[in-house]
Coordinates of N, CA and C in Angstrom, one line a residue:
M269 N 94.1 92.2 87.7 CA 93.8 93.5 88.2 C 94.3 94.5 87.3
E270 N 93.5 95.5 87.1 CA 93.9 96.7 86.3 C 94.1 97.9 87.2
R271 N 95.1 98.7 86.9 CA 95.3 99.9 87.6 C 95.3 101.0 86.6
M272 N 94.3 101.9 86.7 CA 94.2 103.0 85.8 C 94.6 104.3 86.4
A273 N 95.6 104.9 85.8 CA 96.1 106.2 86.3 C 95.1 107.3 85.8
L274 N 94.1 107.6 86.6 CA 93.1 108.6 86.3 C 93.3 109.7 87.3
S275 N 93.0 110.9 86.9 CA 93.2 112.1 87.7 C 92.3 112.1 88.9
Q276 N 92.8 111.9 90.1 CA 92.1 112.0 91.4 C 90.7 111.3 91.4
I277 N 90.7 110.1 91.2 CA 89.4 109.3 91.3 C 89.1 109.3 92.8
T278 N 87.8 109.5 93.1 CA 87.4 109.5 94.5 C 86.4 108.3 94.7
W279 N 86.1 108.1 96.0 CA 85.1 107.0 96.3 C 83.7 107.4 95.7
Q280 N 83.4 108.7 95.7 CA 82.1 109.1 95.1 C 82.1 108.8 93.6
D281 N 83.2 108.9 92.9 CA 83.3 108.5 91.5 C 83.1 107.0 91.3
V282 N 83.7 106.3 92.2 CA 83.6 104.8 92.1 C 82.1 104.4 92.2
Q283 N 81.3 105.1 93.0 CA 79.9 104.8 93.2 C 79.1 104.9 91.9
Q284 N 79.6 105.7 91.0 CA 78.9 105.9 89.7 C 79.3 104.8 88.7
L285 N 80.2 103.9 89.0 CA 80.6 102.9 88.0 C 79.6 101.8 87.9
P286 N 79.5 101.0 86.8 CA 78.5 100.0 86.7 C 78.7 98.8 87.7
D287 N 77.6 98.2 88.0 CA 77.6 97.0 88.9 C 77.8 95.9 88.0
D288 N 79.0 95.5 87.7 CA 79.3 94.5 86.7 C 80.1 93.3 87.2
G289 N 80.1 93.1 88.5 CA 80.7 92.0 89.1 C 82.2 92.2 89.5
N290 N 82.7 93.4 89.1 CA 84.1 93.7 89.5 C 84.0 94.5 90.8
R291 N 85.1 94.6 91.5 CA 85.3 95.4 92.7 C 86.1 96.6 92.3
Y292 N 85.5 97.8 92.6 CA 86.2 99.1 92.3 C 86.6 99.7 93.6
E293 N 87.8 100.3 93.6 CA 88.3 100.9 94.8 C 89.1 102.2 94.4
A294 N 89.1 103.2 95.2 CA 89.8 104.5 95.0 C 90.8 104.6 96.1
I295 N 92.1 104.6 95.7 CA 93.2 104.7 96.7 C 94.2 105.7 96.2
E296 N 94.5 106.8 96.9 CA 95.4 107.8 96.5 C 95.1 108.3 95.1
G297 N 93.9 108.6 94.8 CA 93.5 109.2 93.6 C 93.4 108.2 92.4
E298 N 93.7 106.9 92.6 CA 93.8 106.0 91.5 C 92.6 105.0 91.6
L299 N 92.2 104.5 90.5 CA 91.1 103.5 90.4 C 91.7 102.1 90.3
Y300 N 91.3 101.2 91.2 CA 91.7 99.8 91.1 C 90.5 98.9 90.8
V301 N 90.7 98.0 89.9 CA 89.6 97.2 89.5 C 90.0 95.7 89.7
T302 N 89.2 94.9 90.4 CA 89.5 93.5 90.7 C 88.3 92.7 90.2
A303 N 88.7 91.6 89.6 CA 87.6 90.6 89.1 C 87.1 89.9 90.3
A304 N 86.0 89.2 90.1 CA 85.4 88.4 91.1 C 86.4 87.4 91.7
P305 N 86.2 87.1 93.0 CA 87.2 86.1 93.7 C 86.9 84.7 93.3
T306 N 88.0 83.9 93.5 CA 87.8 82.4 93.2 C 87.0 81.7 94.3
L307 N 86.6 80.5 94.0 CA 85.8 79.7 95.0 C 86.6 79.5 96.2
R308 N 87.9 79.2 96.1 CA 88.8 79.0 97.3 C 88.8 80.2 98.2
H309 N 88.9 81.4 97.6 CA 88.9 82.6 98.3 C 87.5 82.8 99.0
Q310 N 86.4 82.5 98.3 CA 85.1 82.6 98.9 C 84.9 81.6 100.1
R311 N 85.4 80.4 100.0 CA 85.3 79.4 101.0 C 86.1 79.9 102.3
I312 N 87.3 80.4 102.1 CA 88.1 80.9 103.2 C 87.4 82.1 103.8
S313 N 86.8 83.0 103.0 CA 86.1 84.1 103.5 C 84.9 83.7 104.4
R314 N 84.1 82.7 103.8 CA 83.0 82.2 104.6 C 83.4 81.6 105.9
R315 N 84.4 80.8 105.9 CA 84.8 80.1 107.2 C 85.3 81.2 108.2
L316 N 86.1 82.2 107.7 CA 86.5 83.2 108.6 C 85.3 84.0 109.2
F317 N 84.4 84.3 108.3 CA 83.2 85.1 108.7 C 82.4 84.3 109.8
L318 N 82.1 83.1 109.5 CA 81.4 82.3 110.5 C 82.1 82.1 111.8
T319 N 83.4 81.9 111.8 CA 84.2 81.8 113.0 C 84.2 83.1 113.8
L320 N 84.4 84.2 113.1 CA 84.5 85.5 113.7 C 83.1 85.9 114.2
H321 N 82.1 85.6 113.5 CA 80.7 85.9 113.9 C 80.4 85.3 115.2
E322 N 80.9 84.1 115.5 CA 80.7 83.5 116.8 C 81.3 84.3 117.9
M323 N 82.5 84.8 117.6 CA 83.3 85.6 118.6 C 82.8 87.0 118.7
L324 N 82.4 87.6 117.6 CA 82.1 89.1 117.6 C 80.6 89.4 117.4
G325 N 79.8 88.3 117.2 CA 78.4 88.5 116.8 C 77.5 89.1 117.8
D326 N 77.9 89.2 119.0 CA 77.1 89.8 120.1 C 76.9 91.3 119.8
P327 N 75.6 91.7 119.7 CA 75.3 93.0 119.3 C 75.9 94.1 120.2
D328 N 76.2 93.7 121.5 CA 76.9 94.6 122.4 C 78.3 94.9 122.0
R329 N 78.9 94.0 121.1 CA 80.3 94.2 120.8 C 80.5 95.0 119.5
G330 N 79.6 94.8 118.5 CA 79.7 95.5 117.2 C 79.1 94.7 116.1
E331 N 79.5 95.0 114.8 CA 79.0 94.4 113.7 C 80.1 93.9 112.7
L332 N 79.9 92.7 112.2 CA 80.9 92.1 111.2 C 80.2 92.1 109.9
F333 N 80.9 92.6 108.8 CA 80.4 92.7 107.5 C 81.3 91.9 106.5
Y334 N 80.7 91.4 105.4 CA 81.5 90.7 104.4 C 81.3 91.4 103.0
A335 N 82.2 91.2 102.1 CA 82.2 91.8 100.8 C 81.0 91.4 100.0
P336 N 80.5 92.3 99.2 CA 81.0 93.7 99.0 C 80.4 94.7 100.0
T337 N 81.3 95.2 100.8 CA 80.9 96.3 101.7 C 81.9 97.5 101.5
G338 N 81.4 98.6 101.2 CA 82.2 99.8 101.0 C 82.7 100.4 102.3
V339 N 84.0 100.8 102.3 CA 84.6 101.5 103.4 C 85.1 102.8 102.8
E340 N 84.5 103.9 103.1 CA 85.0 105.2 102.6 C 85.8 106.0 103.7
F341 N 86.8 106.6 103.3 CA 87.6 107.5 104.2 C 87.4 108.9 103.7
P342 N 86.3 109.6 104.3 CA 85.9 110.8 103.7 C 86.9 112.0 103.6
V343 N 87.8 112.1 104.6 CA 88.7 113.2 104.5 C 89.6 113.1 103.3
T344 N 90.0 111.9 102.9 CA 90.9 111.8 101.7 C 90.1 111.3 100.5
E345 N 88.8 111.1 100.6 CA 88.0 110.7 99.5 C 88.4 109.3 98.9
E346 N 89.0 108.5 99.7 CA 89.4 107.2 99.3 C 88.3 106.2 99.7
G347 N 88.3 105.0 99.0 CA 87.3 104.0 99.4 C 87.7 102.6 98.9
V348 N 87.4 101.6 99.7 CA 87.8 100.2 99.3 C 86.6 99.3 99.7
Q349 N 86.8 98.0 99.2 CA 85.8 97.0 99.5 C 86.6 95.8 100.1
P350 N 86.9 95.8 101.4 CA 87.6 94.6 101.9 C 86.8 93.4 101.9
D351 N 87.4 92.2 102.2 CA 86.7 91.0 102.2 C 85.9 90.9 103.5
L352 N 86.4 91.3 104.6 CA 85.7 91.3 105.9 C 86.0 92.5 106.7
V353 N 85.0 93.0 107.4 CA 85.2 94.3 108.2 C 84.5 94.1 109.5
F354 N 85.1 94.5 110.6 CA 84.4 94.6 111.9 C 84.4 96.0 112.4
V355 N 83.3 96.5 112.9 CA 83.1 97.8 113.5 C 82.6 97.6 114.9
S356 N 83.3 98.1 115.9 CA 82.9 98.0 117.3 C 81.8 99.0 117.5
N357 N 81.1 98.7 118.6 CA 80.1 99.7 119.0 C 80.6 101.1 119.4
E358 N 81.9 101.1 119.8 CA 82.6 102.4 120.1 C 82.7 103.2 118.8
R359 N 82.8 102.5 117.7 CA 82.9 103.3 116.4 C 81.7 103.2 115.5
R360 N 80.5 102.8 116.1 CA 79.3 102.6 115.3 C 78.8 103.8 114.6
G361 N 79.3 105.0 115.0 CA 78.9 106.2 114.3 C 79.4 106.3 112.9
I362 N 80.3 105.4 112.5 CA 80.8 105.4 111.1 C 79.9 104.6 110.2
L363 N 78.9 103.9 110.7 CA 78.0 103.1 109.9 C 76.9 104.0 109.3
T364 N 76.7 103.8 108.0 CA 75.6 104.6 107.4 C 74.7 103.5 106.7
D365 N 73.6 103.9 106.1 CA 72.8 103.0 105.4 C 73.4 102.4 104.1
S366 N 74.4 103.2 103.6 CA 75.0 102.8 102.3 C 76.3 102.1 102.5
W367 N 77.2 102.6 103.4 CA 78.5 102.0 103.6 C 79.1 102.5 104.9
I368 N 80.4 102.1 105.1 CA 81.1 102.5 106.3 C 81.9 103.8 106.0
R369 N 81.7 104.8 106.8 CA 82.4 106.1 106.6 C 83.4 106.4 107.7
G370 N 84.6 105.8 107.6 CA 85.6 106.0 108.6 C 86.4 104.7 108.8
A371 N 87.3 104.7 109.8 CA 88.2 103.6 110.0 C 87.5 102.5 110.9
P372 N 87.3 101.3 110.3 CA 86.8 100.2 111.1 C 87.9 99.7 112.1
D373 N 87.5 98.9 113.1 CA 88.4 98.3 114.0 C 89.3 97.3 113.4
L374 N 88.7 96.4 112.5 CA 89.4 95.3 111.9 C 89.0 95.2 110.4
V375 N 90.1 95.1 109.6 CA 89.9 94.9 108.2 C 90.6 93.6 107.8
I376 N 90.0 92.8 107.0 CA 90.6 91.5 106.5 C 90.6 91.5 105.0
E377 N 91.8 91.2 104.4 CA 91.9 91.0 103.0 C 92.4 89.6 102.8
I378 N 91.8 88.9 101.8 CA 92.3 87.6 101.4 C 93.0 87.7 100.1
L379 N 94.3 87.4 100.1 CA 95.1 87.6 98.9 C 94.7 86.7 97.7
S380 N 94.9 87.3 96.6 CA 94.8 86.5 95.3 C 96.0 86.9 94.5
P381 N 96.3 86.2 93.5 CA 97.5 86.5 92.7 C 97.5 88.0 92.1
T382 N 96.3 88.4 91.8 CA 96.1 89.8 91.2 C 96.1 90.9 92.3
T383 N 95.8 90.6 93.6 CA 95.7 91.6 94.6 C 96.8 91.6 95.6
A384 N 97.6 90.6 95.7 CA 98.6 90.4 96.8 C 99.5 91.6 96.9
H385 N 100.1 92.1 95.8 CA 101.0 93.3 95.9 C 100.2 94.5 96.5
R386 N 99.0 94.8 96.0 CA 98.3 95.9 96.5 C 97.9 95.7 97.9
D387 N 97.4 94.5 98.3 CA 96.9 94.3 99.7 C 98.1 94.5 100.7
R388 N 99.3 94.0 100.3 CA 100.4 94.1 101.2 C 101.1 95.5 101.1
G389 N 100.8 96.2 100.1 CA 101.5 97.5 100.0 C 100.6 98.7 100.2
V390 N 99.9 99.1 99.1 CA 99.1 100.4 99.2 C 98.0 100.3 100.1
K391 N 97.3 99.1 100.2 CA 96.2 99.0 101.2 C 96.7 99.0 102.6
R392 N 97.8 98.3 102.9 CA 98.3 98.3 104.3 C 98.6 99.7 104.7
K393 N 99.3 100.4 103.8 CA 99.6 101.8 104.1 C 98.3 102.7 104.3
L394 N 97.3 102.4 103.5 CA 96.1 103.1 103.6 C 95.4 102.9 104.9
Y395 N 95.3 101.6 105.3 CA 94.7 101.3 106.6 C 95.4 101.9 107.8
E396 N 96.7 101.8 107.7 CA 97.6 102.4 108.8 C 97.3 103.9 108.9
R397 N 97.4 104.6 107.7 CA 97.2 106.0 107.6 C 95.8 106.5 108.1
Q398 N 94.8 105.7 107.8 CA 93.4 106.1 108.1 C 93.0 105.7 109.6
G399 N 93.8 105.0 110.3 CA 93.5 104.7 111.7 C 92.8 103.4 112.0
V400 N 92.9 102.4 111.1 CA 92.3 101.1 111.3 C 93.2 100.5 112.4
E401 N 92.5 99.8 113.4 CA 93.3 99.3 114.5 C 94.1 98.0 114.1
Q402 N 93.4 97.1 113.4 CA 94.1 95.9 113.0 C 93.7 95.6 111.5
Y403 N 94.8 95.0 110.9 CA 94.6 94.6 109.5 C 95.2 93.2 109.3
W404 N 94.3 92.3 108.9 CA 94.7 90.9 108.7 C 94.9 90.7 107.2
I405 N 96.1 90.1 106.8 CA 96.3 89.7 105.4 C 96.3 88.1 105.4
V406 N 95.3 87.6 104.8 CA 95.1 86.1 104.7 C 95.7 85.6 103.4
D407 N 96.7 84.7 103.5 CA 97.4 84.2 102.3 C 97.0 82.7 102.1
P408 N 96.1 82.5 101.2 CA 95.7 81.1 100.9 C 96.8 80.2 100.4
D409 N 97.8 80.8 99.7 CA 98.9 79.9 99.2 C 99.8 79.4 100.3
S410 N 100.2 80.3 101.2 CA 101.1 79.8 102.3 C 100.3 79.4 103.5
E411 N 99.0 79.6 103.4 CA 98.1 79.2 104.5 C 98.5 79.9 105.8
T412 N 98.7 81.2 105.7 CA 99.1 82.0 106.9 C 98.2 83.2 107.0
V413 N 98.2 83.8 108.2 CA 97.6 85.1 108.4 C 98.6 86.1 109.0
E414 N 98.8 87.2 108.4 CA 99.6 88.3 108.9 C 98.7 89.2 109.6
V415 N 99.0 89.5 110.9 CA 98.2 90.5 111.7 C 99.0 91.7 111.9
W416 N 98.5 92.8 111.3 CA 99.1 94.1 111.5 C 98.3 94.9 112.6
T417 N 99.0 95.4 113.6 CA 98.4 96.2 114.6 C 99.0 97.6 114.5
F418 N 98.2 98.6 114.2 CA 98.7 99.9 114.0 C 98.6 100.7 115.3
G419 N 99.5 101.6 115.6 CA 99.6 102.4 116.8 C 98.4 103.4 116.8
V420 N 98.0 103.7 118.0 CA 96.9 104.7 118.2 C 97.5 106.1 117.8
R421 N 98.7 106.3 118.1 CA 99.4 107.6 117.7 C 100.3 107.4 116.6
P422 N 100.5 108.4 115.7 CA 101.4 108.2 114.6 C 102.8 107.9 115.0
S423 N 103.2 108.2 116.2 CA 104.6 108.0 116.6 C 104.8 106.5 116.9
E424 N 103.8 105.7 117.1 CA 103.9 104.3 117.4 C 104.1 103.5 116.1
A425 N 105.1 102.6 116.2 CA 105.4 101.8 115.0 C 104.4 100.7 114.9
P426 N 104.0 100.3 113.7 CA 103.0 99.1 113.5 C 103.8 97.8 113.9
A427 N 103.0 96.9 114.4 CA 103.5 95.6 114.8 C 102.9 94.6 113.9
A428 N 103.7 93.6 113.4 CA 103.2 92.5 112.5 C 103.6 91.2 113.1
H429 N 102.6 90.2 113.1 CA 102.9 88.9 113.5 C 102.2 87.9 112.4
R430 N 102.9 86.8 112.2 CA 102.4 85.8 111.2 C 102.0 84.6 111.9
Y431 N 100.8 84.0 111.6 CA 100.3 82.8 112.2 C 100.0 81.7 111.2
T432 N 100.3 80.5 111.6 CA 100.1 79.4 110.6 C 99.1 78.3 111.1
E433 N 98.9 78.1 112.4 CA 98.0 77.1 112.8 C 96.9 77.6 113.7
R434 N 97.2 78.5 114.6 CA 96.2 79.1 115.5 C 96.4 80.6 115.5
L435 N 95.3 81.3 115.3 CA 95.3 82.7 115.3 C 94.6 83.3 116.5
P436 N 95.4 83.9 117.4 CA 94.7 84.6 118.6 C 94.0 85.8 118.1
V437 N 92.8 86.0 118.6 CA 92.0 87.2 118.2 C 91.9 88.1 119.4
H438 N 92.5 89.4 119.1 CA 92.5 90.4 120.1 C 91.8 91.6 119.5
L439 N 90.9 92.3 120.2 CA 90.4 93.5 119.8 C 90.3 94.5 120.9
G440 N 90.7 95.7 120.7 CA 90.7 96.7 121.8 C 91.5 96.3 123.0
G441 N 92.6 95.5 122.8 CA 93.4 95.0 123.9 C 92.8 93.8 124.6
E442 N 91.6 93.3 124.2 CA 91.0 92.2 124.9 C 91.2 90.9 124.1
A443 N 91.7 89.9 124.7 CA 91.9 88.6 124.1 C 90.5 87.9 124.0
L444 N 90.1 87.5 122.9 CA 88.7 86.9 122.7 C 88.7 85.4 122.6
A445 N 89.6 84.9 121.7 CA 89.6 83.5 121.4 C 90.7 83.2 120.4
E446 N 90.8 82.0 119.9 CA 91.7 81.6 118.9 C 90.9 81.0 117.7
I447 N 91.5 81.2 116.5 CA 90.9 80.6 115.3 C 91.8 79.5 114.9
D448 N 91.2 78.3 114.6 CA 92.0 77.2 114.0 C 92.2 77.4 112.5
L449 N 93.4 77.8 112.2 CA 93.6 78.1 110.8 C 93.6 76.9 109.9
L450 N 93.9 75.7 110.5 CA 93.9 74.5 109.7 C 92.4 74.3 109.1
E451 N 91.4 74.6 109.9 CA 90.0 74.5 109.5 C 89.7 75.6 108.5
V452 N 90.2 76.8 108.7 CA 89.9 77.9 107.8 C 90.4 77.6 106.4
F453 N 91.7 77.0 106.3 CA 92.3 76.7 105.0 C 92.0 75.3 104.5
A454 N 91.2 74.6 105.2 CA 90.9 73.2 104.7 C 90.2 73.1 103.4

């Protein structure tokens, strides 16, 4: 991963960069470049997507997206490309023909050696600051998922839980099902 200290890079600037197989993101005015993910990363992403699609795939519930899908936070001109993103029908107004413009309900990042520090630090803070309801950090090395739930109001502290075998899925306060993490990481 390269981190380039450029003066106030925005999501709109990122959209002008070449489509060269890298992932480009703008966070706090800085450009982040990430190489293509590994096959293990892609397998975990696929398994999570298929499992979540069974739970969330009902058009009355919302839409689930996989990378590369852009998520722009227009007020701060930041933008990222998470591994998986869910937008409920209550927030469907943030969906455009090009990308997501606003805070999704659920964002999932799968760690790699080059992104772990950023995903656990600057991105977690970004998602909390921007109003994402839940943020999952999937760690292929430890075969765990950290679930961060951010408060609706800034005065509420975020809550974090770590799961190793079974991951309970809750959205909007509703318990949906559990994911067998042993299958996800197989």
